[in-house]
Amino acid sequence: MLIAGLVFVILLVIGLPIAFAVGILSTGLIFSAGGMNFLMLVPQRMFAGLNVFTIMAIPFFFLAAELMTAAKIVEDLMEFADAVVGRLRGGLAHVNVLASAFFAGISGSAIADVASLGAIEIRAMEAHGYDKRFAAALTVASSLIGPIIPPSIIIMLYASIAQVSVAAMFLAAFVPGLLLTALLMLLVAYLAKKNNFPRREHRIAPREFLAISLRAGAALAMPGIIMGGILSGIFTATEAAAVAVLYVLLIGLFVKRTLTFKMIPGCLLRAGIMTSVIFMVLATASIFAWFIGLERLPERMAGGLLLITSDPTILLLLIAGMLILVGMFMDVGAALIVMAPILAPAAVSAGIDPIHFGIVMSLTLVMGLATPPVGPCLFAAASVSRLKIESISRAMLPFYALQMLFLLILILVPQISLTLPQLMGYIR
């Protein structure tokens, strides 16, 4: 496996797309294990990896996010966030965080957050006297709320791979997502006071606030509809994603009338491209997952981890440290697909709850979205702000420290993620 790992790293270094790197590695491993007879399993395992009802939600959530952006519903969310927290010192910075939290409850994607909200937020903050590097860094940091607050595409992937309840994972992610939002706003408040950030001077009249709330009401209601439907059993997570698309279409076409039928093909195309990237990785990674099951790698990994320490907390800290390094060099979805089949069973064998492990693993890998050298959210922010990656990364240092602190708290206090699933009966 050491040689296989080196081959995989070399394939990534030479620039091969992650899906092809995983596919080539997995096919080679299967051939070495069983020769030509085992090669017939490659297309079967690829099909089986995609023949999962849960992952059908991924293209629907991508499409919902694209439709929201096209219909300018995102701007309503920002206007509402400004009405709520804009009067605070550093008001636009608080708006940046709060708008990302609202958008997270709809899209579940960090990159979609930066792409749709980033240009608006960075431009507005720069116009009001904020340092452009800080504005870009805050946009990247707040976008990481997206893959945590449900509905989250990353968490749905973990639930599918680890075979745990999607609803339980969504419940487990809810409190950590809110906690991360609160910590970010506290850090912004400290930096605002330290650097004397500007604030909005005029007050919003009650009648104006009501009008803003009504305009944003349709978007704000969407997370409640999705989560309420899932938890009440009215529809599954996959059906909830389809409902989200229908809901955005109705709002955009007939209520706000900011979405036209001519815009829909472009939204479908962009959502299809993003989906195809994830699905190709998922298909090739399913070959790898079958091989590691054949080789009993999770059991061997669990045995190796238990030789180091039998304390679940220390094990989780060690795994988190390793995943931070993995997330720096691999796309979060690809890393989850490759690593979860190995680490999740090993963690469960060591006495770690699979739901809590899923939240920690997802959060740790999500940090890689904002760290060089890969950091897709960094690149997206650099693109919309026209800044260099290096300058945004330096401005990100306080937010990196906050993310590490948050991860440590989550590992040391598992009840943060487990309380809601326990209350709802998903954990006995």
XYZ file of C-alpha atoms in Angstrom:
428
model
C 0.000 0.000 0.000
C 2.982 2.327 0.517
C 3.937 1.962 -3.146
C 0.306 2.530 -4.144
C 0.242 5.700 -2.056
C 3.412 6.998 -3.728
C 1.973 6.243 -7.181
C -1.190 8.135 -6.254
C 0.812 11.175 -5.089
C 2.867 11.140 -8.307
C -0.297 11.022 -10.430
C -1.650 14.053 -8.568
C 1.655 15.943 -8.802
C 1.817 15.550 -12.596
C -1.623 17.126 -12.798
C -3.876 14.141 -13.494
C -7.494 14.839 -12.458
C -8.347 13.206 -9.138
C -11.008 10.936 -10.672
C -8.534 9.462 -13.176
C -5.793 9.165 -10.542
C -8.106 7.197 -8.246
C -9.381 5.098 -11.166
C -5.901 4.178 -12.423
C -4.674 3.353 -8.918
C -7.761 1.281 -8.066
C -7.693 -0.632 -11.358
C -4.005 -1.411 -10.859
C -4.619 -2.666 -7.321
C -7.496 -4.875 -8.435
C -5.413 -6.309 -11.297
C -2.555 -7.086 -8.901
C -4.987 -8.851 -6.555
C -6.832 -11.042 -9.064
C -5.535 -10.558 -12.589
C -7.805 -10.217 -15.619
C -10.725 -11.933 -13.887
C -10.971 -9.124 -11.333
C -10.809 -6.423 -14.025
C -14.371 -7.317 -15.003
C -15.415 -5.930 -11.620
C -14.231 -2.404 -12.487
C -17.290 -1.275 -14.498
C -19.592 -3.143 -12.096
C -18.180 -1.350 -9.070
C -18.285 2.032 -10.842
C -21.960 1.545 -11.629
C -22.692 0.310 -8.097
C -20.986 3.393 -6.658
C -23.421 5.648 -8.507
C -26.484 3.435 -8.135
C -27.290 4.985 -4.744
C -30.548 6.858 -4.220
C -29.066 9.301 -1.686
C -26.505 10.857 -4.022
C -29.226 11.876 -6.469
C -29.667 14.863 -4.151
C -26.282 16.301 -5.176
C -27.240 17.568 -8.663
C -30.520 18.948 -7.316
C -28.802 20.996 -4.585
C -26.251 22.296 -7.106
C -29.112 23.267 -9.413
C -31.009 24.968 -6.582
C -27.935 27.094 -5.795
C -27.475 28.039 -9.468
C -31.147 28.985 -9.830
C -31.007 31.081 -6.649
C -28.039 33.014 -7.970
C -29.678 33.556 -11.361
C -32.928 34.712 -9.718
C -31.017 37.198 -7.509
C -32.488 35.604 -4.382
C -28.972 35.785 -2.917
C -29.195 39.582 -2.901
C -32.373 39.404 -0.797
C -30.478 37.330 1.780
C -27.696 39.906 1.945
C -30.183 42.760 2.310
C -31.877 40.940 5.194
C -28.534 40.181 6.874
C -27.618 43.867 6.599
C -30.928 44.853 8.191
C -30.231 42.513 11.137
C -26.541 43.188 11.904
C -25.501 46.094 9.670
C -25.626 48.623 12.525
C -22.912 46.809 14.484
C -19.306 47.988 14.368
C -17.912 46.243 11.288
C -21.480 45.744 10.090
C -20.649 44.628 6.543
C -18.211 42.043 7.902
C -20.996 40.660 10.107
C -23.307 40.704 7.076
C -20.719 38.638 5.192
C -20.819 35.908 7.862
C -24.583 35.943 8.415
C -25.377 35.895 4.683
C -23.134 32.836 4.296
C -24.998 31.102 7.131
C -28.329 31.825 5.419
C -26.982 30.676 2.044
C -25.561 27.524 3.655
C -29.077 26.458 4.581
C -29.927 26.409 0.891
C -26.870 25.460 -1.174
C -24.631 23.339 1.105
C -21.566 24.328 -0.933
C -18.634 26.572 0.015
C -17.526 27.224 -3.557
C -21.068 28.224 -4.550
C -21.026 30.653 -1.623
C -17.817 32.365 -2.784
C -18.912 32.383 -6.422
C -22.367 33.862 -5.776
C -21.893 36.032 -2.672
C -18.171 36.731 -2.919
C -18.130 39.370 -5.637
C -20.997 41.303 -4.025
C -19.528 41.126 -0.505
C -15.935 41.994 -1.396
C -16.949 44.894 -3.622
C -19.318 46.313 -0.977
C -16.767 45.996 1.840
C -14.006 47.626 -0.218
C -16.337 50.510 -1.135
C -16.964 51.142 2.588
C -13.278 51.335 3.501
C -12.439 47.740 4.473
C -9.088 46.287 3.492
C -9.696 44.248 0.343
C -7.496 41.400 1.593
C -9.512 41.162 4.807
C -12.771 41.220 2.826
C -11.585 38.354 0.607
C -10.260 36.349 3.577
C -13.508 36.782 5.508
C -15.492 35.710 2.445
C -13.424 32.516 2.241
C -13.697 31.847 5.990
C -17.460 32.396 6.102
C -17.977 30.198 3.033
C -16.788 27.212 5.106
C -20.087 27.398 6.993
C -21.751 26.146 3.788
C -20.606 22.509 3.914
C -21.495 22.254 7.628
C -24.976 23.733 8.097
C -27.483 21.335 6.496
C -28.320 20.570 3.788
C -24.649 19.775 3.161
C -23.399 17.924 0.093
C -20.232 16.780 1.895
C -22.199 15.393 4.834
C -24.568 13.600 2.461
C -21.549 11.981 0.795
C -20.245 10.786 4.160
C -23.668 9.412 5.119
C -23.811 7.475 1.854
C -20.288 6.057 2.260
C -20.509 5.260 5.987
C -24.119 4.026 5.698
C -25.499 6.246 8.438
C -28.746 8.205 8.426
C -28.655 11.426 6.398
C -31.222 12.986 8.744
C -29.076 12.081 11.775
C -26.011 13.623 10.129
C -27.933 16.799 9.281
C -29.084 17.096 12.891
C -25.538 16.494 14.124
C -24.199 19.241 11.850
C -26.760 21.871 12.838
C -25.317 22.971 16.207
C -21.658 22.920 15.018
C -22.684 25.068 12.050
C -24.365 27.623 14.288
C -21.419 27.545 16.707
C -18.945 28.226 13.892
C -21.123 31.138 12.727
C -21.168 32.582 16.256
C -17.389 32.189 16.670
C -16.749 33.912 13.345
C -18.989 36.818 14.344
C -17.185 37.105 17.695
C -13.828 37.231 15.903
C -15.197 39.852 13.503
C -16.465 41.901 16.480
C -12.990 41.782 18.069
C -11.250 42.773 14.816
C -13.844 45.508 14.203
C -13.159 47.079 17.592
C -9.391 46.700 17.224
C -9.263 48.196 13.716
C -12.169 50.636 14.105
C -14.157 49.188 11.215
C -17.001 51.367 9.876
C -20.644 50.879 10.777
C -23.924 51.806 9.116
C -25.085 55.095 10.602
C -28.751 55.217 9.656
C -31.343 53.071 11.384
C -33.791 50.969 9.399
C -37.385 51.900 10.158
C -39.703 49.072 11.311
C -41.774 49.350 8.136
C -38.641 49.104 5.964
C -37.377 46.131 7.988
C -40.721 44.395 7.466
C -40.511 44.987 3.709
C -36.955 43.592 3.600
C -38.015 40.557 5.652
C -40.908 39.853 3.299
C -38.620 40.029 0.257
C -36.169 37.608 1.884
C -38.895 35.465 3.431
C -39.103 33.027 0.537
C -35.366 32.287 0.704
C -35.320 32.147 4.513
C -38.209 29.662 4.537
C -36.413 27.208 2.273
C -34.072 25.627 4.887
C -37.060 25.147 7.197
C -39.026 23.423 4.439
C -36.093 21.141 3.606
C -35.183 20.170 7.176
C -38.789 20.061 8.348
C -39.740 17.738 5.529
C -36.794 15.417 6.161
C -37.212 15.225 9.943
C -40.991 14.799 9.764
C -40.638 11.976 7.262
C -42.622 13.758 4.541
C -39.734 13.268 2.123
C -36.198 11.884 2.038
C -33.054 13.987 1.650
C -33.051 13.247 -2.083
C -36.682 14.244 -2.473
C -35.966 17.354 -0.379
C -33.350 18.421 -2.930
C -35.899 18.073 -5.731
C -38.406 20.072 -3.664
C -35.753 22.784 -3.226
C -35.343 23.082 -7.004
C -39.108 23.259 -7.535
C -39.426 25.839 -4.766
C -36.720 28.100 -6.236
C -38.267 27.779 -9.706
C -41.683 28.830 -8.421
C -40.265 31.770 -6.466
C -37.967 32.927 -9.264
C -40.409 32.511 -12.148
C -43.755 33.480 -10.653
C -43.226 35.370 -7.362
C -40.100 37.513 -7.839
C -40.133 37.148 -11.637
C -36.370 37.658 -11.723
C -35.767 34.229 -13.288
C -36.586 33.600 -16.942
C -36.865 30.351 -18.860
C -33.857 31.411 -20.960
C -31.666 31.335 -17.828
C -32.539 27.746 -16.914
C -30.387 25.917 -19.546
C -27.278 27.761 -18.317
C -28.084 26.808 -14.715
C -28.577 23.178 -15.769
C -25.251 23.176 -17.604
C -23.256 24.611 -14.681
C -24.927 22.259 -12.181
C -24.287 19.326 -14.535
C -20.582 20.138 -14.814
C -20.150 20.339 -11.024
C -22.128 17.116 -10.554
C -20.157 15.204 -13.188
C -16.876 16.018 -11.427
C -18.129 14.612 -8.113
C -19.846 11.601 -9.697
C -16.733 10.625 -11.658
C -14.684 10.662 -8.460
C -17.412 8.729 -6.642
C -17.508 6.073 -9.375
C -13.748 5.487 -9.424
C -13.465 5.660 -5.632
C -16.042 2.884 -5.309
C -13.512 0.576 -6.999
C -10.966 1.543 -4.352
C -13.535 1.044 -1.580
C -14.225 -2.497 -2.807
C -10.500 -3.285 -2.885
C -9.813 -2.060 0.647
C -12.748 -4.154 1.848
C -11.259 -7.181 0.095
C -7.893 -6.542 1.747
C -9.538 -5.912 5.155
C -7.688 -2.602 5.351
C -10.131 -0.924 7.804
C -9.635 -3.732 10.316
C -5.869 -3.518 9.936
C -6.014 0.269 10.240
C -8.079 -0.035 13.433
C -5.545 -2.464 14.873
C -2.698 -0.105 14.031
C -4.446 2.877 15.588
C -5.218 0.945 18.761
C -1.530 0.065 19.072
C -0.798 3.802 19.298
C -3.504 4.572 21.867
C -6.864 3.222 22.961
C -8.214 6.641 23.969
C -10.926 7.677 21.438
C -10.234 11.403 21.899
C -6.509 11.074 21.226
C -7.256 8.852 18.222
C -9.642 11.450 16.854
C -7.018 14.172 17.327
C -4.440 12.075 15.451
C -6.875 11.345 12.621
C -7.866 15.022 12.425
C -4.207 16.037 12.146
C -3.698 13.595 9.294
C -6.883 14.770 7.533
C -5.785 18.416 7.723
C -2.707 17.465 5.686
C -4.808 15.386 3.272
C -7.270 18.252 2.817
C -4.452 20.614 1.866
C -3.617 18.531 -1.203
C -6.882 16.814 -2.181
C -10.335 18.080 -3.038
C -12.622 17.639 -0.033
C -15.096 15.400 -1.872
C -12.373 13.196 -3.304
C -10.588 12.955 0.050
C -13.827 11.994 1.770
C -14.631 9.345 -0.832
C -11.139 7.829 -0.616
C -10.535 8.095 3.144
C -13.973 7.507 4.691
C -14.200 3.791 3.736
C -10.882 3.245 5.544
C -11.167 5.550 8.539
C -14.876 5.364 9.443
C -14.902 1.601 10.238
C -11.566 1.965 12.042
C -12.924 4.827 14.155
C -16.055 2.862 15.052
C -13.883 -0.109 16.073
C -11.983 2.252 18.380
C -15.225 3.312 20.098
C -15.900 6.601 18.270
C -19.511 7.287 17.336
C -19.842 7.175 13.508
C -22.038 10.294 13.436
C -19.603 12.325 15.538
C -16.698 11.011 13.482
C -18.485 12.060 10.291
C -18.909 15.624 11.532
C -15.259 15.860 12.635
C -14.009 14.321 9.386
C -16.184 16.581 7.232
C -15.180 19.729 9.129
C -11.485 18.838 9.031
C -11.481 18.193 5.290
C -13.573 21.309 4.652
C -10.698 23.352 6.119
C -8.710 22.277 3.058
C -11.028 24.368 0.878
C -9.348 27.461 2.338
C -5.724 26.294 2.631
C -3.022 26.398 -0.047
C -1.805 24.838 -2.271
C -5.167 23.483 -3.544
C -7.771 25.581 -1.665
C -10.537 25.994 -4.294
C -12.304 28.656 -2.205
C -9.046 30.626 -2.059
C -8.758 30.482 -5.843
C -12.410 31.473 -6.263
C -11.937 34.456 -3.931
C -8.726 35.437 -5.732
C -10.606 35.335 -9.017
C -13.489 37.566 -7.904
C -11.263 39.971 -5.924
C -8.311 40.023 -8.362
C -5.904 39.500 -5.466
C -3.007 37.064 -5.190
C -3.499 33.802 -3.296
C -0.566 34.692 -1.030
C -2.096 37.960 0.176
C -5.463 36.332 0.924
C -3.716 33.456 2.742
C -1.853 35.875 5.023
C -5.100 37.673 5.829
C -6.644 34.266 6.602
C -4.301 33.566 9.556
C -6.768 34.623 12.321
C -9.466 32.529 10.670
C -7.171 29.489 10.405
C -6.543 29.786 14.158
C -10.285 30.018 14.801
C -10.960 26.930 12.671
C -8.357 24.953 14.627
C -9.879 26.082 17.929
C -13.350 25.128 16.736
C -12.140 21.699 15.605
C -10.493 21.114 18.991
C -13.704 22.073 20.836
C -15.754 19.758 18.628
C -13.417 16.815 19.275
C -13.225 17.383 23.038
C -16.987 17.952 23.435
C -18.733 15.349 21.234
C -22.149 16.271 22.665
C -22.060 19.391 20.493
C -22.775 17.168 17.510
C -24.553 14.275 19.235
C -27.196 15.995 21.387
C -29.773 16.666 18.648
C -29.542 13.156 17.096
C -29.956 11.693 20.597
C -32.995 13.869 21.341
C -34.591 12.837 18.035
C -33.977 9.138 18.693
C -31.269 8.446 16.112
C -28.759 7.448 18.813
C -29.790 5.100 21.590
